CSV table of C-alpha atoms and ligand atoms in Angstrom, one decimal:
chain,number,residue,atom,x,y,z
A,848,UNK,CA,-21.0,32.5,10.1
A,849,UNK,CA,-18.1,30.8,11.9
A,850,UNK,CA,-14.5,31.7,11.6
A,851,UNK,CA,-13.2,28.2,11.9
A,852,UNK,CA,-9.9,27.2,10.4
A,853,UNK,CA,-9.0,23.5,10.2
A,854,UNK,CA,-5.4,22.9,11.1
A,855,UNK,CA,-3.8,19.7,9.7
A,856,UNK,CA,-0.4,18.5,10.8
A,857,UNK,CA,1.7,16.3,8.6
A,858,UNK,CA,0.3,13.2,10.4
A,859,UNK,CA,-3.2,14.4,9.6
A,860,UNK,CA,-2.3,15.0,5.9
A,861,UNK,CA,-1.0,11.4,5.9
A,862,UNK,CA,-4.2,10.1,7.4
A,863,UNK,CA,-6.0,11.8,4.5
A,864,UNK,CA,-4.1,9.9,1.8
A,865,UNK,CA,-1.1,12.4,1.7
A,866,UNK,CA,1.2,9.5,0.8
A,867,UNK,CA,-0.9,8.1,-2.0
A,868,UNK,CA,1.3,8.5,-5.0
A,869,UNK,CA,-1.1,7.1,-7.5
A,870,UNK,CA,-3.8,9.6,-6.5
A,871,UNK,CA,-1.2,12.4,-6.5
A,872,UNK,CA,-0.1,11.5,-10.1
A,873,UNK,CA,-3.7,11.4,-11.4
A,874,UNK,CA,-4.4,14.7,-9.6
A,875,UNK,CA,-1.4,16.4,-11.2
A,876,UNK,CA,-2.5,15.1,-14.6
A,877,UNK,CA,-5.8,16.9,-14.0
A,878,UNK,CA,-3.9,20.0,-12.9
A,879,UNK,CA,-1.8,20.1,-16.1
A,880,UNK,CA,-4.9,19.6,-18.2
A,881,UNK,CA,-6.7,22.5,-16.5
A,882,UNK,CA,-3.5,24.6,-16.7
A,883,UNK,CA,-3.5,24.1,-20.5
A,884,UNK,CA,-7.2,25.1,-20.7
A,885,UNK,CA,-6.4,28.3,-18.8
A,886,UNK,CA,-8.8,27.8,-16.0
A,887,UNK,CA,-6.5,29.0,-13.3
A,888,UNK,CA,-4.9,32.1,-11.8
A,889,UNK,CA,-1.2,31.9,-11.1
A,890,UNK,CA,0.5,35.1,-9.9
A,891,UNK,CA,4.3,35.0,-10.2
A,892,UNK,CA,6.1,33.2,-7.5
A,893,UNK,CA,7.7,35.7,-5.1
A,894,UNK,CA,11.1,34.8,-3.6
A,895,UNK,CA,12.4,36.2,-0.4
A,896,UNK,CA,16.2,35.8,-0.4
A,897,UNK,CA,19.2,37.5,1.1
A,898,UNK,CA,21.3,38.2,-1.9
A,899,UNK,CA,21.6,37.4,-5.6
A,900,UNK,CA,20.6,34.2,-7.4
A,901,UNK,CA,23.6,32.2,-6.0
A,902,UNK,CA,22.8,33.2,-2.5
A,903,UNK,CA,19.8,30.8,-2.5
A,904,UNK,CA,22.1,27.8,-2.5
A,905,UNK,CA,24.0,29.2,0.5
A,906,UNK,CA,21.5,31.0,2.7
A,907,UNK,CA,18.3,29.5,1.3
A,908,UNK,CA,15.1,31.3,0.4
A,909,UNK,CA,11.3,31.4,1.1
A,910,UNK,CA,8.9,31.1,-1.8
A,911,UNK,CA,5.4,32.5,-1.7
A,912,UNK,CA,3.1,30.7,-4.2
A,913,UNK,CA,-0.5,31.8,-4.4
A,914,UNK,CA,-3.0,30.4,-6.9
A,915,UNK,CA,-6.5,29.6,-7.9
A,916,UNK,CA,-7.4,26.3,-9.8
A,917,UNK,CA,-10.7,25.8,-11.4
A,918,UNK,CA,-12.3,22.6,-12.8
A,919,UNK,CA,-13.5,20.2,-10.2
A,920,UNK,CA,-11.1,21.8,-7.7
A,921,UNK,CA,-12.4,25.4,-7.5
A,922,UNK,CA,-9.8,26.1,-4.9
A,923,UNK,CA,-7.6,29.1,-3.9
A,924,UNK,CA,-4.8,29.5,-1.5
A,925,UNK,CA,-1.1,29.9,-1.1
A,926,UNK,CA,1.9,27.8,-0.3
A,927,UNK,CA,4.6,29.5,1.8
A,928,UNK,CA,7.7,27.3,1.7
A,929,UNK,CA,11.2,27.8,2.9
A,930,UNK,CA,14.3,26.1,1.5
A,931,UNK,CA,17.5,26.1,3.6
A,932,UNK,CA,20.2,23.8,2.0
A,933,UNK,CA,22.1,23.5,5.3
A,934,UNK,CA,19.1,22.1,7.3
A,935,UNK,CA,19.6,18.4,6.7
A,936,UNK,CA,23.3,18.7,7.5
A,937,UNK,CA,23.3,21.1,10.5
A,938,UNK,CA,19.9,20.6,12.1
A,939,UNK,CA,18.6,17.2,11.0
A,940,UNK,CA,15.6,19.1,9.4
A,941,UNK,CA,14.3,18.9,5.9
A,942,UNK,CA,15.7,21.5,3.5
A,943,UNK,CA,12.2,22.6,2.6
A,944,UNK,CA,9.3,23.1,5.0
A,945,UNK,CA,6.1,24.9,4.3
A,946,UNK,CA,2.5,25.5,5.1
A,947,UNK,CA,-0.5,25.8,2.8
A,948,UNK,CA,-3.4,28.0,3.5
A,949,UNK,CA,-6.7,27.4,1.7
A,950,UNK,CA,-9.5,30.0,1.3
A,951,UNK,CA,-13.2,29.5,0.9
A,952,UNK,CA,-14.2,29.9,-2.8
A,953,UNK,CA,-17.1,32.4,-1.9
A,954,UNK,CA,-16.3,34.3,1.2
A,955,UNK,CA,-12.5,34.0,0.5
A,956,UNK,CA,-12.1,33.5,4.3
A,957,UNK,CA,-9.1,31.3,5.2
A,958,UNK,CA,-10.5,27.8,6.0
A,959,UNK,CA,-7.5,25.6,6.4
A,960,UNK,CA,-3.9,25.7,7.4
A,961,UNK,CA,-1.9,22.6,6.8
A,962,UNK,CA,1.6,21.1,6.6
A,963,UNK,CA,2.7,21.8,3.0
A,964,UNK,CA,6.0,20.0,3.4
A,965,UNK,CA,4.7,16.5,2.5
A,966,UNK,CA,2.2,17.8,-0.1
A,967,UNK,CA,4.9,19.8,-1.8
A,968,UNK,CA,7.3,16.8,-2.2
A,969,UNK,CA,4.5,14.5,-3.2
A,970,UNK,CA,3.2,16.8,-5.9
A,971,UNK,CA,6.8,17.3,-7.2
A,972,UNK,CA,7.2,13.5,-7.5
A,973,UNK,CA,3.8,13.2,-9.0
A,974,UNK,CA,4.5,15.8,-11.7
A,975,UNK,CA,7.4,13.6,-12.8
A,976,UNK,CA,5.0,10.6,-12.8
A,977,UNK,CA,2.9,12.5,-15.3
A,978,UNK,CA,6.0,13.5,-17.3
A,979,UNK,CA,7.2,9.9,-17.5
A,980,UNK,CA,3.7,8.7,-18.5
A,981,UNK,CA,3.9,10.8,-21.7
A,982,UNK,CA,7.6,11.2,-22.3
A,983,UNK,CA,9.5,8.2,-21.1
A,984,UNK,CA,10.0,5.0,-23.2
A,985,UNK,CA,7.4,2.5,-22.1
A,986,UNK,CA,10.1,-0.1,-21.6
A,987,UNK,CA,12.3,2.1,-19.4
A,988,UNK,CA,14.3,-0.2,-17.0
A,989,UNK,CA,17.1,1.9,-15.6
A,990,UNK,CA,16.6,5.0,-13.5
A,991,UNK,CA,19.5,7.3,-12.4
A,992,UNK,CA,18.9,9.7,-9.5
A,993,UNK,CA,21.3,12.6,-8.7
A,994,UNK,CA,20.8,14.0,-5.2
A,995,UNK,CA,19.8,11.8,-2.3
A,996,UNK,CA,17.4,14.2,-0.7
A,997,UNK,CA,13.6,14.5,-0.2
A,998,UNK,CA,12.6,15.2,-3.7
A,999,UNK,CA,14.3,12.2,-5.2
A,1000,UNK,CA,12.5,10.0,-2.7
A,1001,UNK,CA,9.1,11.0,-4.1
A,1002,UNK,CA,10.6,11.0,-7.6
A,1003,UNK,CA,11.4,7.3,-7.1
A,1004,UNK,CA,7.9,6.6,-5.7
A,1005,UNK,CA,6.3,8.2,-8.7
A,1006,UNK,CA,8.5,6.7,-11.4
A,1007,UNK,CA,8.2,3.3,-9.9
A,1008,UNK,CA,4.5,3.7,-10.0
A,1009,UNK,CA,4.3,4.6,-13.8
A,1010,UNK,CA,7.2,2.6,-15.3
A,1011,UNK,CA,6.3,-1.1,-14.9
A,1012,UNK,CA,9.6,-2.4,-16.3
A,1013,UNK,CA,11.9,-0.5,-14.0
A,1014,UNK,CA,14.5,-2.9,-12.6
A,1015,UNK,CA,17.5,-0.9,-11.5
A,1016,UNK,CA,17.9,2.4,-9.6
A,1017,UNK,CA,21.3,4.2,-9.3
A,1018,UNK,CA,21.6,6.9,-6.7
A,1019,UNK,CA,24.5,9.3,-6.2
A,1020,UNK,CA,25.1,12.3,-3.9
A,1021,UNK,CA,28.1,14.5,-3.1
A,1022,UNK,CA,27.6,13.2,0.4
A,1023,UNK,CA,28.0,9.4,0.0
A,1024,UNK,CA,26.4,8.7,3.4
A,1025,UNK,CA,23.2,10.4,2.2
A,1026,UNK,CA,23.2,8.1,-0.9
A,1027,UNK,CA,23.7,5.1,1.4
A,1028,UNK,CA,20.9,6.1,3.7
A,1029,UNK,CA,18.6,6.7,0.7
A,1030,UNK,CA,19.3,3.3,-0.7
A,1031,UNK,CA,18.7,1.6,2.7
A,1032,UNK,CA,15.5,3.5,3.3
A,1033,UNK,CA,13.9,3.4,-0.1
A,1034,UNK,CA,14.7,-0.3,-0.8
A,1035,UNK,CA,12.3,-1.1,2.0
A,1036,UNK,CA,9.5,0.7,0.1
A,1037,UNK,CA,10.4,0.0,-3.6
A,1038,UNK,CA,11.1,-3.7,-4.4
A,1039,UNK,CA,13.9,-3.1,-6.9
A,1040,UNK,CA,17.7,-3.0,-6.4
A,1041,UNK,CA,19.0,0.5,-5.5
A,1042,UNK,CA,22.7,0.8,-6.1
A,1043,UNK,CA,24.8,3.7,-4.8
A,1044,UNK,CA,27.2,5.0,-7.5
A,1045,UNK,CA,30.1,7.4,-7.0
A,1046,UNK,CA,29.5,9.9,-9.8
A,1047,UNK,CA,26.7,11.6,-11.6
A,1048,UNK,CA,28.2,10.3,-14.8
A,1049,UNK,CA,27.6,6.7,-13.6
A,1050,UNK,CA,24.0,7.6,-12.7
A,1051,UNK,CA,23.3,9.1,-16.1
A,1052,UNK,CA,25.1,6.8,-18.5
A,1053,UNK,CA,22.9,3.8,-19.6
A,1054,UNK,CA,19.9,5.2,-17.8
A,1055,UNK,CA,16.5,5.4,-19.6
A,1056,UNK,CA,15.3,8.0,-17.2
A,1057,UNK,CA,17.4,10.2,-14.9
A,1058,UNK,CA,16.5,13.0,-12.5
A,1059,UNK,CA,18.6,15.8,-11.0
A,1060,UNK,CA,17.2,17.1,-7.7
A,1061,UNK,CA,20.2,18.7,-6.0
A,1062,UNK,CA,21.0,22.1,-4.5
A,1063,UNK,CA,24.1,22.6,-6.7
A,1064,UNK,CA,24.8,26.0,-8.2
A,1065,UNK,CA,27.2,24.6,-10.7
A,1066,UNK,CA,25.9,22.5,-13.6
A,1067,UNK,CA,26.6,18.7,-13.1
A,1068,UNK,CA,25.2,16.9,-16.2
A,1069,UNK,CA,27.3,16.8,-19.4
A,1070,UNK,CA,25.6,16.2,-22.7
A,1071,UNK,CA,28.0,13.4,-23.7
A,1072,UNK,CA,26.6,11.2,-20.9
A,1073,UNK,CA,23.0,11.4,-22.1
A,1074,UNK,CA,21.7,8.3,-23.9
A,1075,UNK,CA,19.7,8.2,-27.0
A,1076,UNK,CA,16.0,7.5,-26.1
A,1077,UNK,CA,16.4,8.8,-22.6
A,1078,UNK,CA,14.2,11.2,-20.6
A,1079,UNK,CA,15.9,13.8,-18.3
A,1080,UNK,CA,13.7,15.2,-15.6
A,1081,UNK,CA,15.3,18.3,-14.3
A,1082,UNK,CA,13.9,19.2,-10.8
A,1083,UNK,CA,16.5,21.5,-9.3
A,1084,UNK,CA,17.8,24.8,-10.5
A,1085,UNK,CA,21.0,25.1,-12.6
A,1086,UNK,CA,22.1,21.4,-12.9
A,1087,UNK,CA,23.1,20.8,-16.5
A,1088,UNK,CA,25.4,22.3,-19.1
A,1089,UNK,CA,23.6,24.2,-21.9
A,1090,UNK,CA,24.4,21.5,-24.5
A,1091,UNK,CA,22.2,19.0,-22.7
A,1092,UNK,CA,19.2,21.2,-23.7
A,1093,UNK,CA,20.6,22.1,-27.1
A,1094,UNK,CA,21.0,18.4,-28.0
A,1095,UNK,CA,17.5,17.4,-26.8
A,1096,UNK,CA,15.0,16.5,-29.4
A,1097,UNK,CA,12.1,17.8,-27.3
A,1098,UNK,CA,12.2,20.4,-24.6
A,1099,UNK,CA,9.1,20.4,-22.4
A,1100,UNK,CA,8.3,22.5,-19.3
A,1101,UNK,CA,5.4,23.0,-16.9
A,1102,UNK,CA,5.0,26.8,-17.3
A,1103,UNK,CA,7.2,28.7,-19.5
A,1104,UNK,CA,6.3,32.2,-18.4
A,1105,UNK,CA,6.8,31.3,-14.7
A,1106,UNK,CA,10.2,29.7,-15.6
A,1107,UNK,CA,11.2,33.0,-17.3
A,1108,UNK,CA,10.1,34.9,-14.2
A,1109,UNK,CA,11.9,32.7,-11.7
A,1110,UNK,CA,15.2,32.9,-13.6
A,1111,UNK,CA,17.3,30.4,-11.6
A,1112,UNK,CA,16.8,27.2,-13.8
A,1113,UNK,CA,19.3,26.3,-16.5
A,1114,UNK,CA,16.8,27.0,-19.2
A,1115,UNK,CA,15.8,30.4,-17.8
A,1116,UNK,CA,19.5,31.3,-17.6
A,1117,UNK,CA,20.0,30.2,-21.2
A,1118,UNK,CA,17.0,32.3,-22.2
A,1119,UNK,CA,18.4,35.3,-20.4
A,1120,UNK,CA,21.8,34.8,-22.1
A,1121,UNK,CA,20.2,34.4,-25.6
A,1122,UNK,CA,21.2,30.7,-25.6
A,1123,UNK,CA,17.7,29.4,-25.9
A,1124,UNK,CA,15.0,30.7,-28.2
A,1125,UNK,CA,11.3,30.6,-27.1
A,1126,UNK,CA,10.6,28.9,-30.5
A,1127,UNK,CA,12.8,26.0,-29.5
A,1128,UNK,CA,10.4,25.1,-26.7
A,1129,UNK,CA,8.4,22.0,-27.9
A,1130,UNK,CA,5.5,22.5,-25.5
A,1131,UNK,CA,4.2,22.8,-22.0
A,1132,UNK,CA,3.2,19.5,-20.4
A,1133,UNK,CA,-0.6,20.4,-20.3
A,1134,UNK,CA,-0.7,20.6,-24.1
A,1135,UNK,CA,0.7,17.0,-24.3
A,1136,UNK,CA,-1.8,15.8,-21.6
A,1137,UNK,CA,-4.6,17.3,-23.6
A,1138,UNK,CA,-3.4,15.7,-26.8
A,1139,UNK,CA,-2.7,18.9,-28.6
A,1140,UNK,CA,1.0,18.0,-29.0
A,1141,UNK,CA,2.5,14.5,-29.2
A,1142,UNK,CA,4.5,13.1,-26.3
A,1143,UNK,CA,7.3,10.7,-27.1
A,1144,UNK,CA,7.2,9.6,-30.7
A,1145,UNK,CA,10.0,7.1,-30.9
A,1146,UNK,CA,12.6,5.3,-28.9
A,1147,UNK,CA,15.5,7.5,-30.1
A,1148,UNK,CA,14.3,10.9,-28.9
A,1149,UNK,CA,16.2,12.5,-26.1
A,1150,UNK,CA,13.6,14.4,-24.1
A,1151,UNK,CA,14.3,17.1,-21.6
A,1152,UNK,CA,11.7,18.2,-19.0
A,1153,UNK,CA,12.1,21.1,-16.6
A,1154,UNK,CA,9.6,22.2,-13.9
A,1155,UNK,CA,9.5,25.4,-12.0
A,1156,UNK,CA,6.7,24.2,-9.8
A,1157,UNK,CA,3.3,25.9,-9.6
A,1158,UNK,CA,1.3,26.8,-6.5
A,1159,UNK,CA,-1.9,25.4,-8.2
A,1160,UNK,CA,-0.4,21.9,-7.9
A,1161,UNK,CA,-0.1,22.3,-4.1
A,1162,UNK,CA,-3.5,23.9,-3.8
A,1163,UNK,CA,-5.2,21.1,-5.8
A,1164,UNK,CA,-3.8,18.4,-3.7
A,1165,UNK,CA,-4.4,20.3,-0.4
A,1166,UNK,CA,-8.0,20.9,-1.4
A,1167,UNK,CA,-8.6,17.1,-1.8
A,1168,UNK,CA,-7.0,16.5,1.6
A,1169,UNK,CA,-9.1,19.3,3.2
A,1170,UNK,CA,-12.3,17.7,1.9
A,1171,UNK,CA,-11.4,14.3,3.2
A,1172,UNK,CA,-10.3,15.7,6.6
A,1173,UNK,CA,-13.7,17.4,7.0
A,1174,UNK,CA,-15.6,14.2,6.1
A,1175,UNK,CA,-13.5,12.2,8.5
A,1176,UNK,CA,-13.3,14.7,11.3
A,1177,UNK,CA,-9.5,14.8,11.1
A,1178,UNK,CA,-7.5,17.8,12.4
A,1179,UNK,CA,-7.9,20.5,14.9
A,1180,UNK,CA,-10.4,23.4,14.6
A,1181,UNK,CA,-9.0,26.8,15.4
A,1182,UNK,CA,-11.0,30.0,15.6
A,1183,UNK,CA,-9.8,33.4,14.3
A,1184,UNK,CA,-12.3,35.2,16.5
A,1185,UNK,CA,-15.5,34.7,18.6
A,1186,UNK,CA,-17.0,37.8,17.0
A,1187,UNK,CA,-15.0,40.0,14.6
A,1188,UNK,CA,-14.2,43.4,16.2
A,1189,UNK,CA,-15.2,45.4,13.2
A,1190,UNK,CA,-17.4,44.4,10.1
B,825,NAD,N1,10.7,21.9,-9.6
B,825,NAD,C1,10.0,21.8,-8.5
B,825,NAD,O1,8.8,21.8,-8.6
B,825,NAD,C2,10.7,21.6,-7.2
B,825,NAD,C3,10.0,21.3,-6.1
B,825,NAD,C4,10.7,21.1,-4.9
B,825,NAD,C5,12.0,21.1,-4.9
B,825,NAD,N2,12.7,21.5,-6.0
B,825,NAD,C6,14.2,21.5,-6.0
B,825,NAD,O2,14.7,20.2,-5.9
B,825,NAD,C7,16.0,20.3,-5.4
B,825,NAD,C8,16.3,19.2,-4.3
B,825,NAD,O3,15.4,19.5,-3.2
B,825,NAD,P1,15.4,18.5,-1.9
B,825,NAD,O4,14.3,18.9,-1.1
B,825,NAD,O5,15.5,17.1,-2.4
B,825,NAD,O6,16.8,18.9,-1.2
B,825,NAD,P2,17.6,18.1,-0.2
B,825,NAD,O7,18.5,19.0,0.5
B,825,NAD,O8,16.8,17.2,0.6
B,825,NAD,O9,18.6,17.2,-1.2
B,825,NAD,C9,19.5,17.7,-2.0
B,825,NAD,C10,20.7,16.8,-2.1
B,825,NAD,O10,21.5,17.2,-3.2
B,825,NAD,C11,22.9,16.9,-2.8
B,825,NAD,N3,23.8,17.6,-3.7
B,825,NAD,C12,24.1,18.9,-3.7
B,825,NAD,N4,24.9,19.1,-4.8
B,825,NAD,C13,25.1,18.0,-5.4
B,825,NAD,C14,25.9,17.6,-6.5
B,825,NAD,N5,26.7,18.5,-7.2
B,825,NAD,N6,25.9,16.3,-7.0
B,825,NAD,C15,25.1,15.4,-6.3
B,825,NAD,N7,24.4,15.7,-5.2
B,825,NAD,C16,24.4,17.0,-4.8
B,825,NAD,C17,22.9,17.3,-1.4
B,825,NAD,O11,24.0,16.6,-0.7
B,825,NAD,C18,21.6,16.8,-0.9
B,825,NAD,O12,21.7,15.4,-0.3
B,825,NAD,C19,16.2,21.8,-4.8
B,825,NAD,O13,17.0,22.5,-5.8
B,825,NAD,C20,14.8,22.3,-4.9
B,825,NAD,O14,14.7,23.7,-5.1
B,825,NAD,C21,12.1,21.7,-7.2
């Protein structure tokens, strides 16, 4: 038996449909459904960091995210992803960069190593596509984005793909030049006006859907700004005051036990400080996808969604890309050994 490992660069991932948002959203919908059915293994995320919780927004961190996902995927592997907030500012590098390793379902041998940077941001955007499908008002027109980084780029691609009436995007960032660059770049891809606004308040007020994807360690969003009938998709860590969550009619998450374990998100901090009872959680997203719980029920509900991010999302998407790469002979074969020294 050979020991070949297929190496896929980001360009290879793109050649295998890595930028296909519609496919990523449908794939994530399947992942949430499987997550709810329990056909997965998800060891807790391990975080390598150089200090306490707040140190992550200064020095960064590296997350190790292993998992197995069943259903049609039957795939195992791990995403190893760094996040250094200073990278875009000091080194012209993305904040987050990662690799994904896939393992054979039977021999468990590593079979692929690929860029995980693009897959990770696509699946994070795609998750929000699923969220909006079930929890946004169907007639949502205005989208507010706080944080002009990588994640809000894929958030925009996903939300544009599932909200047909979207006609205005507001983008804001502490660094105005990043917001300008975002608007210039993304308006070439998404054919709706993208307006730079000066404050998070402007981005949130009058928005039907808004997303925070920043690296702040201080909460930004105030509950007074949040409109009736809106959907708030919380992607970063501690980005809103507690009252935003207290005043939401439905609180939905991807994986509650993983959120409690990770401990850096607003809702996990609230839980730790006895400000949020487990019984106040409306549901995990998979229960809504599988029709066990209702999604949005009327146009007045304020709905709050928070994701911690699960390795099984990355592995599901990576396993599709790996299959396609093999079919199309894309990538570079590397060999672990000619003959293993010891068996
Ligand atoms: N939930 C998930 O599954 C998931 C997945 C990936 C990333 N994330 C999180 O998303 C966040 C954004 O990641 P990214 O890759 O886009 O980072 P990025 O560095 O590319 O962009 C972050 C942007 O936020 C801006 N910012 C910082 N503080 C701000 C504030 N107070 N107000 C407005 N803008 C502010 C920065 O200037 C920067 O432009 C990170 O916290 C990351 O951990 C979550």
